[in-house]
Amino acid sequence: MKKLLVTGASGFLGWNVFKEQSEDWRLIGTWNQHKDGLRPGAENYQLDLLEKDAVWKCLKEINPDALVHLAACSDTNFCEENPEKSRALNVEATATLAEMCADRHVHFLFTSSEQVFDGKKEAYREEDEAAPQNEYGRQKLEAEQLVRAIYPEAGIVRISVMYGMASSARPGFLQKWLDAWQHFFPVKAFYDEYRSFLGGASAARGVFHLLGQQASGTFHIGGDRGLSRYDLAILVKERFKLEHAPVEICSQKDVQMPAFRPPRLVLDNSLIASTGFQPMPLEAELSSLAEEFRLPPPFSEN
Ligand SMILES: NC(=O)c1ccc[n+]([C@@H]2O[C@H](COP(=O)([O-])OP(=O)(O)OC[C@H]3O[C@@H](n4cnc5c(N)ncnc54)[C@H](OP(=O)(O)O)[C@@H]3O)[C@@H](O)[C@H]2O)c1
């Protein structure tokens, strides 16, 4: 079986990649500080991507057929306030990995973000001009440009903001909402922040789809449509059967954040759809999460 090395396996998407699995790949995942972020039983390797020698040793030892690079400083506010520290991982370590993979002829898939766009268009296609509005987006764009220059056969997948479940080391925002509701706290949700929210399972399946095709070039994976965070919260309540869970509607302007967040960032999936991949419909993925991670009584009304 082919070997797939997954950097950042202890992160949100890494957890989902290991949950989804693929019969085509033996997965080996790296973690740095949070072994508890891994899916239980995941074959793993501790690696600090900022240590070049260790990265080279890892690639030599594991000798993967492909590498999907998920490790990142993915917190936009952290990147804004710590540009040098976050750049070392998001840009420099990505370029190093691309170089090493090119050298060893290991297929390389880099995960980028919707944040490379400025939010002025209804929905973004791959060829649209990138114009990031925050440090994280600028770092992701710079990393994309380096990956294309260093390893033209590499794949780059821009992902929309993800919802779903992961380990307690890296809970996504949906998990935080459910935790808040379980303790009878209200959840604040922006009515003026639109995203094509993507389920973690769909994102993981999209990654396997691109790896299966040894795709090179740039692809978008967003959810099936754009909607506001507030509308998403209402849908989550409905699917998790939490009709009394409190949601406070608010504006981005009501919350002070170090990083600017474009109000609308929606990715157009037409290109990846033309290769035979579609994310699960939002309602279906939420229902499946609700089925698997039902809240315990007494809060859940069922
Ligand atoms: N989350 C989203 O909604 C979203 C949306 C669009 C794009 N993306 C992109 O998708 C990818 C996956 O994101 P994610 O949300 O799964 O990330 P995440 O949950 O923030 O996880 C970050 C991962 O990076 C690892 N890491 C951090 N510093 C490291 C270092 N010095 N050396 C090695 N590993 C290190 C962490 O390992 P430890 O915890 O073990 O230290 C962790 O596994 C990223 O490229 C991100 O930019 C994410």
PDB file of C-alpha atoms in Angstrom, residues 76-281:
ATOM      1  CA  THR A  76      -5.613  34.498  11.915  1.00  0.00           C
ATOM      2  CA  ASN A  77      -5.366  36.631  15.061  1.00  0.00           C
ATOM      3  CA  PHE A  78      -2.191  34.839  16.217  1.00  0.00           C
ATOM      4  CA  CYS A  79      -0.622  35.419  12.780  1.00  0.00           C
ATOM      5  CA  GLU A  80      -1.527  39.104  12.858  1.00  0.00           C
ATOM      6  CA  GLU A  81       0.107  39.574  16.251  1.00  0.00           C
ATOM      7  CA  ASN A  82       3.065  37.212  15.639  1.00  0.00           C
ATOM      8  CA  PRO A  83       3.981  37.658  11.984  1.00  0.00           C
ATOM      9  CA  GLU A  84       7.561  36.375  12.218  1.00  0.00           C
ATOM     10  CA  LYS A  85       6.782  33.308  14.273  1.00  0.00           C
ATOM     11  CA  SER A  86       3.815  32.318  12.113  1.00  0.00           C
ATOM     12  CA  ARG A  87       5.687  33.070   8.868  1.00  0.00           C
ATOM     13  CA  ALA A  88       8.438  30.626   9.865  1.00  0.00           C
ATOM     14  CA  LEU A  89       5.902  27.781   9.776  1.00  0.00           C
ATOM     15  CA  ASN A  90       3.361  28.982   7.223  1.00  0.00           C
ATOM     16  CA  VAL A  91       5.872  30.143   4.622  1.00  0.00           C
ATOM     17  CA  GLU A  92       9.427  29.016   5.316  1.00  0.00           C
ATOM     18  CA  ALA A  93       8.689  25.482   6.516  1.00  0.00           C
ATOM     19  CA  THR A  94       6.244  25.008   3.625  1.00  0.00           C
ATOM     20  CA  ALA A  95       8.930  26.004   1.117  1.00  0.00           C
ATOM     21  CA  THR A  96      11.435  23.664   2.777  1.00  0.00           C
ATOM     22  CA  LEU A  97       8.997  20.752   2.575  1.00  0.00           C
ATOM     23  CA  ALA A  98       8.208  21.509  -1.067  1.00  0.00           C
ATOM     24  CA  GLU A  99      11.945  21.530  -1.868  1.00  0.00           C
ATOM     25  CA  MET A 100      12.559  18.236  -0.075  1.00  0.00           C
ATOM     26  CA  CYS A 101       9.534  16.577  -1.690  1.00  0.00           C
ATOM     27  CA  ALA A 102      10.588  17.808  -5.151  1.00  0.00           C
ATOM     28  CA  ASP A 103      14.075  16.468  -4.521  1.00  0.00           C
ATOM     29  CA  ARG A 104      12.741  13.034  -3.523  1.00  0.00           C
ATOM     30  CA  HIS A 105       9.906  12.970  -6.131  1.00  0.00           C
ATOM     31  CA  VAL A 106       7.287  12.735  -3.398  1.00  0.00           C
ATOM     32  CA  HIS A 107       3.912  14.093  -4.528  1.00  0.00           C
ATOM     33  CA  PHE A 108       3.144  17.227  -2.465  1.00  0.00           C
ATOM     34  CA  LEU A 109      -0.294  18.625  -1.617  1.00  0.00           C
ATOM     35  CA  PHE A 110      -0.346  21.945   0.217  1.00  0.00           C
ATOM     36  CA  THR A 111      -3.419  23.231   2.048  1.00  0.00           C
ATOM     37  CA  SER A 112      -4.109  26.910   1.598  1.00  0.00           C
ATOM     38  CA  SER A 113      -7.069  29.060   2.508  1.00  0.00           C
ATOM     39  CA  GLU A 114      -9.972  31.209   1.275  1.00  0.00           C
ATOM     40  CA  GLN A 115      -8.193  34.026   3.152  1.00  0.00           C
ATOM     41  CA  VAL A 116      -5.975  34.694   0.128  1.00  0.00           C
ATOM     42  CA  PHE A 117      -8.953  36.626  -1.322  1.00  0.00           C
ATOM     43  CA  ASP A 118     -10.242  40.097  -0.475  1.00  0.00           C
ATOM     44  CA  GLY A 119     -13.931  39.250  -0.195  1.00  0.00           C
ATOM     45  CA  LYS A 120     -15.155  41.661  -2.870  1.00  0.00           C
ATOM     46  CA  LYS A 121     -16.481  38.953  -5.226  1.00  0.00           C
ATOM     47  CA  GLU A 122     -19.605  36.852  -4.826  1.00  0.00           C
ATOM     48  CA  ALA A 123     -17.633  33.585  -5.135  1.00  0.00           C
ATOM     49  CA  TYR A 124     -14.014  32.900  -6.019  1.00  0.00           C
ATOM     50  CA  ARG A 125     -12.641  30.634  -8.724  1.00  0.00           C
ATOM     51  CA  GLU A 126      -9.055  29.414  -8.811  1.00  0.00           C
ATOM     52  CA  GLU A 127      -7.958  31.917 -11.459  1.00  0.00           C
ATOM     53  CA  ASP A 128      -9.324  34.957  -9.602  1.00  0.00           C
ATOM     54  CA  GLU A 129      -6.776  37.439  -8.404  1.00  0.00           C
ATOM     55  CA  ALA A 130      -5.679  36.912  -4.822  1.00  0.00           C
ATOM     56  CA  ALA A 131      -5.493  39.995  -2.607  1.00  0.00           C
ATOM     57  CA  PRO A 132      -5.216  38.958   1.039  1.00  0.00           C
ATOM     58  CA  GLN A 133      -6.417  41.362   3.710  1.00  0.00           C
ATOM     59  CA  ASN A 134      -4.642  39.933   6.739  1.00  0.00           C
ATOM     60  CA  GLU A 135      -1.243  38.495   7.661  1.00  0.00           C
ATOM     61  CA  TYR A 136      -2.421  34.861   7.588  1.00  0.00           C
ATOM     62  CA  GLY A 137      -3.792  35.310   4.055  1.00  0.00           C
ATOM     63  CA  ARG A 138      -0.571  37.006   2.928  1.00  0.00           C
ATOM     64  CA  GLN A 139       1.491  34.131   4.351  1.00  0.00           C
ATOM     65  CA  LYS A 140      -0.697  31.505   2.677  1.00  0.00           C
ATOM     66  CA  LEU A 141      -0.429  33.317  -0.661  1.00  0.00           C
ATOM     67  CA  GLU A 142       3.349  33.653  -0.377  1.00  0.00           C
ATOM     68  CA  ALA A 143       3.599  29.949   0.459  1.00  0.00           C
ATOM     69  CA  GLU A 144       1.436  29.067  -2.573  1.00  0.00           C
ATOM     70  CA  GLN A 145       3.707  31.120  -4.834  1.00  0.00           C
ATOM     71  CA  LEU A 146       6.819  29.442  -3.458  1.00  0.00           C
ATOM     72  CA  VAL A 147       5.313  25.956  -3.799  1.00  0.00           C
ATOM     73  CA  ARG A 148       4.400  26.638  -7.467  1.00  0.00           C
ATOM     74  CA  ALA A 149       7.899  27.929  -8.196  1.00  0.00           C
ATOM     75  CA  ILE A 150       9.769  25.166  -6.344  1.00  0.00           C
ATOM     76  CA  TYR A 151       7.620  22.190  -7.352  1.00  0.00           C
ATOM     77  CA  PRO A 152       5.322  22.905 -10.328  1.00  0.00           C
ATOM     78  CA  GLU A 153       3.813  19.381 -10.156  1.00  0.00           C
ATOM     79  CA  ALA A 154       2.569  19.988  -6.593  1.00  0.00           C
ATOM     80  CA  GLY A 155      -1.106  20.372  -5.737  1.00  0.00           C
ATOM     81  CA  ILE A 156      -2.518  23.329  -3.805  1.00  0.00           C
ATOM     82  CA  VAL A 157      -5.954  23.134  -2.258  1.00  0.00           C
ATOM     83  CA  ARG A 158      -7.633  26.250  -0.887  1.00  0.00           C
ATOM     84  CA  ILE A 159     -10.112  25.297   1.802  1.00  0.00           C
ATOM     85  CA  SER A 160     -13.032  27.228   3.283  1.00  0.00           C
ATOM     86  CA  VAL A 161     -13.408  27.600   7.020  1.00  0.00           C
ATOM     87  CA  MET A 162     -14.240  24.173   8.423  1.00  0.00           C
ATOM     88  CA  TYR A 163     -16.851  22.968  10.908  1.00  0.00           C
ATOM     89  CA  GLY A 164     -17.046  19.558  12.519  1.00  0.00           C
ATOM     90  CA  MET A 165     -15.413  17.557  15.249  1.00  0.00           C
ATOM     91  CA  ALA A 166     -11.802  16.876  16.171  1.00  0.00           C
ATOM     92  CA  SER A 167      -9.855  16.133  19.341  1.00  0.00           C
ATOM     93  CA  SER A 168     -10.199  18.239  22.473  1.00  0.00           C
ATOM     94  CA  ALA A 169      -6.677  19.547  21.697  1.00  0.00           C
ATOM     95  CA  ARG A 170      -8.048  21.304  18.587  1.00  0.00           C
ATOM     96  CA  PRO A 171     -11.779  21.794  18.932  1.00  0.00           C
ATOM     97  CA  GLY A 172     -13.301  23.577  15.999  1.00  0.00           C
ATOM     98  CA  PHE A 173     -15.874  26.330  16.440  1.00  0.00           C
ATOM     99  CA  LEU A 174     -18.805  23.915  16.184  1.00  0.00           C
ATOM    100  CA  GLN A 175     -17.487  21.938  19.146  1.00  0.00           C
ATOM    101  CA  LYS A 176     -17.106  25.209  21.077  1.00  0.00           C
ATOM    102  CA  TRP A 177     -20.724  26.126  20.280  1.00  0.00           C
ATOM    103  CA  LEU A 178     -21.965  22.750  21.489  1.00  0.00           C
ATOM    104  CA  ASP A 179     -19.861  23.033  24.675  1.00  0.00           C
ATOM    105  CA  ALA A 180     -21.295  26.502  25.352  1.00  0.00           C
ATOM    106  CA  TRP A 181     -24.869  25.291  24.829  1.00  0.00           C
ATOM    107  CA  GLN A 182     -24.279  22.322  27.067  1.00  0.00           C
ATOM    108  CA  HIS A 183     -23.452  24.771  29.842  1.00  0.00           C
ATOM    109  CA  PHE A 184     -26.446  26.954  28.938  1.00  0.00           C
ATOM    110  CA  PHE A 185     -24.230  29.756  27.619  1.00  0.00           C
ATOM    111  CA  PRO A 186     -25.317  31.687  24.539  1.00  0.00           C
ATOM    112  CA  VAL A 187     -23.319  31.546  21.336  1.00  0.00           C
ATOM    113  CA  LYS A 188     -22.546  34.814  19.520  1.00  0.00           C
ATOM    114  CA  ALA A 189     -22.817  34.535  15.733  1.00  0.00           C
ATOM    115  CA  PHE A 190     -22.167  37.180  13.077  1.00  0.00           C
ATOM    116  CA  TYR A 191     -25.008  37.952  10.676  1.00  0.00           C
ATOM    117  CA  ASP A 192     -22.555  39.792   8.415  1.00  0.00           C
ATOM    118  CA  GLU A 193     -19.819  37.156   7.940  1.00  0.00           C
ATOM    119  CA  TYR A 194     -20.527  34.886   4.975  1.00  0.00           C
ATOM    120  CA  ARG A 195     -18.506  31.768   4.310  1.00  0.00           C
ATOM    121  CA  SER A 196     -18.879  28.552   2.303  1.00  0.00           C
ATOM    122  CA  PHE A 197     -18.466  26.527   5.533  1.00  0.00           C
ATOM    123  CA  LEU A 198     -16.960  23.127   4.804  1.00  0.00           C
ATOM    124  CA  GLY A 199     -17.427  20.010   6.908  1.00  0.00           C
ATOM    125  CA  GLY A 200     -14.258  18.317   8.163  1.00  0.00           C
ATOM    126  CA  ALA A 201     -15.321  14.990   6.601  1.00  0.00           C
ATOM    127  CA  SER A 202     -15.882  16.620   3.198  1.00  0.00           C
ATOM    128  CA  ALA A 203     -12.535  18.409   3.442  1.00  0.00           C
ATOM    129  CA  ALA A 204     -10.765  15.126   4.242  1.00  0.00           C
ATOM    130  CA  ARG A 205     -12.500  13.332   1.365  1.00  0.00           C
ATOM    131  CA  GLY A 206     -11.545  16.178  -0.962  1.00  0.00           C
ATOM    132  CA  VAL A 207      -7.919  15.799   0.099  1.00  0.00           C
ATOM    133  CA  PHE A 208      -8.010  12.039  -0.661  1.00  0.00           C
ATOM    134  CA  HIS A 209      -9.706  12.750  -3.991  1.00  0.00           C
ATOM    135  CA  LEU A 210      -6.922  15.125  -5.054  1.00  0.00           C
ATOM    136  CA  LEU A 211      -4.219  12.754  -3.804  1.00  0.00           C
ATOM    137  CA  GLY A 212      -5.828   9.875  -5.704  1.00  0.00           C
ATOM    138  CA  GLN A 213      -5.541  11.893  -8.906  1.00  0.00           C
ATOM    139  CA  GLN A 214      -2.025  13.093  -8.055  1.00  0.00           C
ATOM    140  CA  ALA A 215      -3.499  16.471  -8.856  1.00  0.00           C
ATOM    141  CA  SER A 216      -1.212  19.357  -9.647  1.00  0.00           C
ATOM    142  CA  GLY A 217      -2.291  22.981  -9.830  1.00  0.00           C
ATOM    143  CA  THR A 218      -4.719  24.868  -7.635  1.00  0.00           C
ATOM    144  CA  PHE A 219      -8.170  23.698  -6.500  1.00  0.00           C
ATOM    145  CA  HIS A 220     -10.908  25.127  -4.304  1.00  0.00           C
ATOM    146  CA  ILE A 221     -13.003  23.154  -1.838  1.00  0.00           C
ATOM    147  CA  GLY A 222     -15.786  25.039  -0.113  1.00  0.00           C
ATOM    148  CA  GLY A 223     -19.117  23.939   1.240  1.00  0.00           C
ATOM    149  CA  ASP A 224     -22.140  23.647  -1.025  1.00  0.00           C
ATOM    150  CA  ARG A 225     -23.147  27.326  -0.584  1.00  0.00           C
ATOM    151  CA  GLY A 226     -22.387  30.575   1.174  1.00  0.00           C
ATOM    152  CA  LEU A 227     -24.270  31.531   4.328  1.00  0.00           C
ATOM    153  CA  SER A 228     -23.748  33.680   7.414  1.00  0.00           C
ATOM    154  CA  ARG A 229     -22.392  32.329  10.674  1.00  0.00           C
ATOM    155  CA  TYR A 230     -25.733  33.213  12.243  1.00  0.00           C
ATOM    156  CA  ASP A 231     -27.645  31.165   9.647  1.00  0.00           C
ATOM    157  CA  LEU A 232     -25.229  28.306  10.229  1.00  0.00           C
ATOM    158  CA  ALA A 233     -25.849  28.465  14.000  1.00  0.00           C
ATOM    159  CA  ILE A 234     -29.610  28.241  13.416  1.00  0.00           C
ATOM    160  CA  LEU A 235     -29.115  25.244  11.128  1.00  0.00           C
ATOM    161  CA  VAL A 236     -26.854  23.539  13.699  1.00  0.00           C
ATOM    162  CA  LYS A 237     -29.520  23.995  16.395  1.00  0.00           C
ATOM    163  CA  GLU A 238     -32.099  22.461  14.107  1.00  0.00           C
ATOM    164  CA  ARG A 239     -29.966  19.464  13.065  1.00  0.00           C
ATOM    165  CA  PHE A 240     -28.751  18.793  16.634  1.00  0.00           C
ATOM    166  CA  LYS A 241     -32.338  19.176  17.882  1.00  0.00           C
ATOM    167  CA  LEU A 242     -31.355  21.988  20.265  1.00  0.00           C
ATOM    168  CA  GLU A 243     -34.234  24.338  19.631  1.00  0.00           C
ATOM    169  CA  HIS A 244     -33.835  26.165  22.967  1.00  0.00           C
ATOM    170  CA  ALA A 245     -30.093  26.732  22.606  1.00  0.00           C
ATOM    171  CA  PRO A 246     -29.467  30.494  22.769  1.00  0.00           C
ATOM    172  CA  VAL A 247     -27.833  32.330  19.853  1.00  0.00           C
ATOM    173  CA  GLU A 248     -26.978  36.035  20.090  1.00  0.00           C
ATOM    174  CA  ILE A 249     -27.010  37.656  16.682  1.00  0.00           C
ATOM    175  CA  CYS A 250     -24.205  40.187  16.310  1.00  0.00           C
ATOM    176  CA  SER A 251     -22.019  42.031  13.816  1.00  0.00           C
ATOM    177  CA  GLN A 252     -18.300  41.573  13.151  1.00  0.00           C
ATOM    178  CA  LYS A 253     -18.015  45.188  14.315  1.00  0.00           C
ATOM    179  CA  ASP A 254     -19.248  44.215  17.794  1.00  0.00           C
ATOM    180  CA  VAL A 255     -16.163  42.074  18.429  1.00  0.00           C
ATOM    181  CA  GLN A 256     -12.638  43.511  18.526  1.00  0.00           C
ATOM    182  CA  MET A 257     -10.244  41.249  16.578  1.00  0.00           C
ATOM    183  CA  PRO A 258      -6.581  41.856  15.728  1.00  0.00           C
ATOM    184  CA  ALA A 259      -6.963  40.463  12.182  1.00  0.00           C
ATOM    185  CA  PHE A 260      -9.349  41.931   9.611  1.00  0.00           C
ATOM    186  CA  ARG A 261     -11.875  39.355   8.366  1.00  0.00           C
ATOM    187  CA  PRO A 262     -13.392  39.971   4.948  1.00  0.00           C
ATOM    188  CA  PRO A 263     -17.185  39.874   5.401  1.00  0.00           C
ATOM    189  CA  ARG A 264     -17.762  37.525   2.470  1.00  0.00           C
ATOM    190  CA  LEU A 265     -15.458  34.683   1.402  1.00  0.00           C
ATOM    191  CA  VAL A 266     -17.106  32.003  -0.684  1.00  0.00           C
ATOM    192  CA  LEU A 267     -15.192  29.479  -2.782  1.00  0.00           C
ATOM    193  CA  ASP A 268     -16.540  28.233  -6.116  1.00  0.00           C
ATOM    194  CA  ASN A 269     -16.198  24.444  -6.371  1.00  0.00           C
ATOM    195  CA  SER A 270     -16.728  24.099 -10.134  1.00  0.00           C
ATOM    196  CA  LEU A 271     -13.178  22.995 -10.934  1.00  0.00           C
ATOM    197  CA  ILE A 272     -12.965  20.155  -8.423  1.00  0.00           C
ATOM    198  CA  ALA A 273     -16.576  19.201  -9.265  1.00  0.00           C
ATOM    199  CA  SER A 274     -15.455  18.736 -12.885  1.00  0.00           C
ATOM    200  CA  THR A 275     -12.972  16.133 -11.628  1.00  0.00           C
ATOM    201  CA  GLY A 276     -15.747  14.173  -9.884  1.00  0.00           C
ATOM    202  CA  PHE A 277     -15.729  15.520  -6.312  1.00  0.00           C
ATOM    203  CA  GLN A 278     -18.557  17.266  -4.440  1.00  0.00           C
ATOM    204  CA  PRO A 279     -18.644  18.111  -0.726  1.00  0.00           C
ATOM    205  CA  MET A 280     -21.562  16.660   1.213  1.00  0.00           C
ATOM    206  CA  PRO A 281     -24.570  18.998   1.339  1.00  0.00           C
TER     207      PRO A 281
END
